[in-house]
Amino acid sequence: MHCLVRQTQRLSCWLPAAQIHTTALQRTFWEREKKSGYKTKLPEPSKKQLIIDGLRDLKEEIKLWRQEVKEKLESDPILVFRPGETDIVFDFKAPDALDKWTVTTDADHGEGKSRATLELSASGAGLFHGEVNSQHTKDGIIKRTGYANIRTKRVRKSFKRESTYDWTQYNMLIMKVRGDGRSYLINLHTEGYFDLMWNDIYHYVLYTRGGPHWQIAKIPFSKFFLSSKGRVQDRQNAISLDCVTHFGFSVAAKKGMDGPFGLEIDYVGLEYDPSHQEEFAYEMYKTPKYIVAT
């Protein structure tokens, strides 16, 4: 509520009264689209090209559908559920492994000068590297920048049907990584149905040692905390592991940490640890019902 009042006061000298009310409410309660204004408009292909692309993709979609049916018929929950064993979810062994990830920086939208790429390292792992730069565009709007991200593309079923990962059998995230001593943010996206939940992301910090040695990070899902658009939320809750849409890493140039970075990822896996009984690691605070955004 206080956020809404401050927005209205700032807009009062520029907009008519009716437009002030509409604009403030839209920024607080309503999102026009999932990219929150960062959607890049791409050129539309011709009808002929659409038909050619559709026929080319049809074979792959039928192959994916057959694989879905096969997994459904052959899956055995008793065999899948193996306490203490790590099930690999993401690695870079397949030829098309890099195609399943998206790399973004502040420079993609003309807001900064950071650069990043994801490629295979000499050891056959995924290497997320580049340079973060906190210098930003002097346009009077952008205040802070200097970041780079990678995240998986939206998981889907055959014939372009969007889906989610179901990790409810597990309580641990396992990663084999080799870093440069920086801290990286692990991001689990749980894009909801309503617009207020489009930007829900659960985070936890990955501390890397630096040096030539690999490290195994074992992080309980109960440690992940909720944020939206970069703000940690007052109302926290445990992550719904059957609603995960994307997985990724972020790095930022905070507190003078501009410069090169490098994170080598061998695999990301899941594990069920019977000895871990914690459901959620953080205290729950009661807030007034009229507070909808913090």
JSON list of C-alpha atoms in Angstrom, two decimals, residues 63-164:
[
{"chain": "A", "resi": 63, "resn": "LYS", "atom": "CA", "xyz": [9.19, -38.86, -31.94]},
{"chain": "A", "resi": 64, "resn": "LEU", "atom": "CA", "xyz": [8.85, -36.92, -28.69]},
{"chain": "A", "resi": 65, "resn": "TRP", "atom": "CA", "xyz": [5.26, -38.13, -28.26]},
{"chain": "A", "resi": 66, "resn": "ARG", "atom": "CA", "xyz": [6.34, -41.74, -28.69]},
{"chain": "A", "resi": 67, "resn": "GLN", "atom": "CA", "xyz": [9.00, -41.24, -26.03]},
{"chain": "A", "resi": 68, "resn": "GLU", "atom": "CA", "xyz": [6.38, -39.84, -23.64]},
{"chain": "A", "resi": 69, "resn": "VAL", "atom": "CA", "xyz": [4.14, -42.87, -24.14]},
{"chain": "A", "resi": 70, "resn": "LYS", "atom": "CA", "xyz": [7.06, -45.24, -23.65]},
{"chain": "A", "resi": 71, "resn": "GLU", "atom": "CA", "xyz": [8.13, -43.56, -20.40]},
{"chain": "A", "resi": 72, "resn": "LYS", "atom": "CA", "xyz": [4.56, -43.60, -19.12]},
{"chain": "A", "resi": 73, "resn": "LEU", "atom": "CA", "xyz": [4.18, -47.33, -19.73]},
{"chain": "A", "resi": 74, "resn": "GLU", "atom": "CA", "xyz": [7.61, -48.36, -18.46]},
{"chain": "A", "resi": 75, "resn": "SER", "atom": "CA", "xyz": [8.04, -46.08, -15.43]},
{"chain": "A", "resi": 76, "resn": "ASP", "atom": "CA", "xyz": [8.05, -47.75, -12.04]},
{"chain": "A", "resi": 77, "resn": "PRO", "atom": "CA", "xyz": [7.82, -45.43, -8.98]},
{"chain": "A", "resi": 78, "resn": "ILE", "atom": "CA", "xyz": [9.52, -48.01, -6.78]},
{"chain": "A", "resi": 79, "resn": "LEU", "atom": "CA", "xyz": [12.59, -48.13, -9.02]},
{"chain": "A", "resi": 80, "resn": "VAL", "atom": "CA", "xyz": [12.72, -44.34, -9.44]},
{"chain": "A", "resi": 81, "resn": "PHE", "atom": "CA", "xyz": [12.60, -43.68, -5.71]},
{"chain": "A", "resi": 82, "resn": "ARG", "atom": "CA", "xyz": [16.12, -44.62, -4.54]},
{"chain": "A", "resi": 83, "resn": "PRO", "atom": "CA", "xyz": [17.26, -42.87, -1.34]},
{"chain": "A", "resi": 84, "resn": "GLY", "atom": "CA", "xyz": [20.88, -41.76, -1.38]},
{"chain": "A", "resi": 85, "resn": "GLU", "atom": "CA", "xyz": [21.35, -41.96, -5.17]},
{"chain": "A", "resi": 86, "resn": "THR", "atom": "CA", "xyz": [21.73, -38.91, -7.39]},
{"chain": "A", "resi": 87, "resn": "ASP", "atom": "CA", "xyz": [19.55, -38.65, -10.49]},
{"chain": "A", "resi": 88, "resn": "ILE", "atom": "CA", "xyz": [21.12, -36.39, -13.11]},
{"chain": "A", "resi": 89, "resn": "VAL", "atom": "CA", "xyz": [18.73, -33.76, -14.51]},
{"chain": "A", "resi": 90, "resn": "PHE", "atom": "CA", "xyz": [21.06, -31.47, -16.48]},
{"chain": "A", "resi": 91, "resn": "ASP", "atom": "CA", "xyz": [24.49, -32.21, -17.95]},
{"chain": "A", "resi": 92, "resn": "PHE", "atom": "CA", "xyz": [26.38, -31.46, -21.14]},
{"chain": "A", "resi": 93, "resn": "LYS", "atom": "CA", "xyz": [27.03, -34.95, -22.55]},
{"chain": "A", "resi": 94, "resn": "ALA", "atom": "CA", "xyz": [24.46, -34.82, -25.37]},
{"chain": "A", "resi": 95, "resn": "PRO", "atom": "CA", "xyz": [25.33, -33.03, -28.65]},
{"chain": "A", "resi": 96, "resn": "ASP", "atom": "CA", "xyz": [22.37, -30.65, -28.27]},
{"chain": "A", "resi": 97, "resn": "ALA", "atom": "CA", "xyz": [22.89, -29.94, -24.54]},
{"chain": "A", "resi": 98, "resn": "LEU", "atom": "CA", "xyz": [23.81, -26.28, -25.06]},
{"chain": "A", "resi": 99, "resn": "ASP", "atom": "CA", "xyz": [20.62, -25.70, -27.06]},
{"chain": "A", "resi": 100, "resn": "LYS", "atom": "CA", "xyz": [18.56, -26.30, -23.92]},
{"chain": "A", "resi": 101, "resn": "TRP", "atom": "CA", "xyz": [19.95, -23.18, -22.20]},
{"chain": "A", "resi": 102, "resn": "THR", "atom": "CA", "xyz": [19.48, -19.44, -22.70]},
{"chain": "A", "resi": 103, "resn": "VAL", "atom": "CA", "xyz": [22.11, -16.81, -21.84]},
{"chain": "A", "resi": 104, "resn": "THR", "atom": "CA", "xyz": [21.11, -13.23, -20.99]},
{"chain": "A", "resi": 105, "resn": "THR", "atom": "CA", "xyz": [22.93, -10.10, -19.76]},
{"chain": "A", "resi": 106, "resn": "ASP", "atom": "CA", "xyz": [22.07, -6.47, -19.08]},
{"chain": "A", "resi": 107, "resn": "ALA", "atom": "CA", "xyz": [23.47, -5.60, -22.51]},
{"chain": "A", "resi": 108, "resn": "ASP", "atom": "CA", "xyz": [20.68, -7.52, -24.26]},
{"chain": "A", "resi": 109, "resn": "HIS", "atom": "CA", "xyz": [18.25, -4.68, -23.57]},
{"chain": "A", "resi": 110, "resn": "GLY", "atom": "CA", "xyz": [20.71, -1.78, -23.83]},
{"chain": "A", "resi": 111, "resn": "GLU", "atom": "CA", "xyz": [20.95, -1.34, -20.05]},
{"chain": "A", "resi": 112, "resn": "GLY", "atom": "CA", "xyz": [24.58, -2.27, -19.41]},
{"chain": "A", "resi": 113, "resn": "LYS", "atom": "CA", "xyz": [27.86, -3.56, -20.76]},
{"chain": "A", "resi": 114, "resn": "SER", "atom": "CA", "xyz": [28.12, -7.08, -19.35]},
{"chain": "A", "resi": 115, "resn": "ARG", "atom": "CA", "xyz": [28.78, -10.04, -21.64]},
{"chain": "A", "resi": 116, "resn": "ALA", "atom": "CA", "xyz": [28.48, -13.78, -21.16]},
{"chain": "A", "resi": 117, "resn": "THR", "atom": "CA", "xyz": [28.42, -17.06, -23.04]},
{"chain": "A", "resi": 118, "resn": "LEU", "atom": "CA", "xyz": [27.84, -20.75, -22.37]},
{"chain": "A", "resi": 119, "resn": "GLU", "atom": "CA", "xyz": [30.06, -23.27, -24.12]},
{"chain": "A", "resi": 120, "resn": "LEU", "atom": "CA", "xyz": [31.74, -26.61, -23.59]},
{"chain": "A", "resi": 121, "resn": "SER", "atom": "CA", "xyz": [34.96, -26.60, -21.59]},
{"chain": "A", "resi": 122, "resn": "ALA", "atom": "CA", "xyz": [38.05, -28.69, -22.27]},
{"chain": "A", "resi": 123, "resn": "SER", "atom": "CA", "xyz": [36.77, -31.28, -19.79]},
{"chain": "A", "resi": 124, "resn": "GLY", "atom": "CA", "xyz": [33.41, -31.61, -21.55]},
{"chain": "A", "resi": 125, "resn": "ALA", "atom": "CA", "xyz": [31.42, -29.67, -18.96]},
{"chain": "A", "resi": 126, "resn": "GLY", "atom": "CA", "xyz": [29.34, -26.53, -19.46]},
{"chain": "A", "resi": 127, "resn": "LEU", "atom": "CA", "xyz": [31.37, -23.33, -18.99]},
{"chain": "A", "resi": 128, "resn": "PHE", "atom": "CA", "xyz": [29.37, -20.19, -18.12]},
{"chain": "A", "resi": 129, "resn": "HIS", "atom": "CA", "xyz": [31.83, -17.32, -18.41]},
{"chain": "A", "resi": 130, "resn": "GLY", "atom": "CA", "xyz": [32.18, -13.69, -19.42]},
{"chain": "A", "resi": 131, "resn": "GLU", "atom": "CA", "xyz": [32.52, -10.33, -17.71]},
{"chain": "A", "resi": 132, "resn": "VAL", "atom": "CA", "xyz": [30.11, -8.36, -15.52]},
{"chain": "A", "resi": 133, "resn": "ASN", "atom": "CA", "xyz": [30.23, -4.57, -15.66]},
{"chain": "A", "resi": 134, "resn": "SER", "atom": "CA", "xyz": [28.29, -2.27, -13.31]},
{"chain": "A", "resi": 135, "resn": "GLN", "atom": "CA", "xyz": [28.39, 0.71, -15.71]},
{"chain": "A", "resi": 136, "resn": "HIS", "atom": "CA", "xyz": [24.86, 1.40, -16.89]},
{"chain": "A", "resi": 137, "resn": "THR", "atom": "CA", "xyz": [23.03, 3.56, -19.37]},
{"chain": "A", "resi": 138, "resn": "LYS", "atom": "CA", "xyz": [22.64, 7.16, -18.14]},
{"chain": "A", "resi": 139, "resn": "ASP", "atom": "CA", "xyz": [18.98, 7.54, -19.00]},
{"chain": "A", "resi": 140, "resn": "GLY", "atom": "CA", "xyz": [17.61, 8.57, -15.60]},
{"chain": "A", "resi": 141, "resn": "ILE", "atom": "CA", "xyz": [15.67, 5.30, -15.27]},
{"chain": "A", "resi": 142, "resn": "ILE", "atom": "CA", "xyz": [18.26, 2.54, -14.82]},
{"chain": "A", "resi": 143, "resn": "LYS", "atom": "CA", "xyz": [19.88, 2.75, -11.38]},
{"chain": "A", "resi": 144, "resn": "ARG", "atom": "CA", "xyz": [21.84, -0.51, -11.05]},
{"chain": "A", "resi": 145, "resn": "THR", "atom": "CA", "xyz": [23.05, -3.10, -13.47]},
{"chain": "A", "resi": 146, "resn": "GLY", "atom": "CA", "xyz": [25.89, -5.54, -14.05]},
{"chain": "A", "resi": 147, "resn": "TYR", "atom": "CA", "xyz": [24.51, -9.08, -14.26]},
{"chain": "A", "resi": 148, "resn": "ALA", "atom": "CA", "xyz": [24.55, -12.23, -16.38]},
{"chain": "A", "resi": 149, "resn": "ASN", "atom": "CA", "xyz": [22.25, -15.25, -16.29]},
{"chain": "A", "resi": 150, "resn": "ILE", "atom": "CA", "xyz": [21.80, -18.68, -17.74]},
{"chain": "A", "resi": 151, "resn": "ARG", "atom": "CA", "xyz": [18.63, -20.70, -17.45]},
{"chain": "A", "resi": 152, "resn": "THR", "atom": "CA", "xyz": [17.06, -23.73, -19.06]},
{"chain": "A", "resi": 153, "resn": "LYS", "atom": "CA", "xyz": [14.40, -23.30, -21.68]},
{"chain": "A", "resi": 154, "resn": "ARG", "atom": "CA", "xyz": [10.81, -24.02, -20.74]},
{"chain": "A", "resi": 155, "resn": "VAL", "atom": "CA", "xyz": [10.25, -27.73, -20.39]},
{"chain": "A", "resi": 156, "resn": "ARG", "atom": "CA", "xyz": [7.52, -28.96, -22.72]},
{"chain": "A", "resi": 157, "resn": "LYS", "atom": "CA", "xyz": [5.80, -32.05, -24.01]},
{"chain": "A", "resi": 158, "resn": "SER", "atom": "CA", "xyz": [5.16, -33.00, -27.61]},
{"chain": "A", "resi": 159, "resn": "PHE", "atom": "CA", "xyz": [3.32, -30.63, -29.95]},
{"chain": "A", "resi": 160, "resn": "LYS", "atom": "CA", "xyz": [4.46, -27.50, -28.09]},
{"chain": "A", "resi": 161, "resn": "ARG", "atom": "CA", "xyz": [2.61, -28.23, -24.85]},
{"chain": "A", "resi": 162, "resn": "GLU", "atom": "CA", "xyz": [4.18, -26.44, -21.90]},
{"chain": "A", "resi": 163, "resn": "SER", "atom": "CA", "xyz": [4.93, -28.57, -18.86]},
{"chain": "A", "resi": 164, "resn": "THR", "atom": "CA", "xyz": [6.77, -28.43, -15.53]}
]
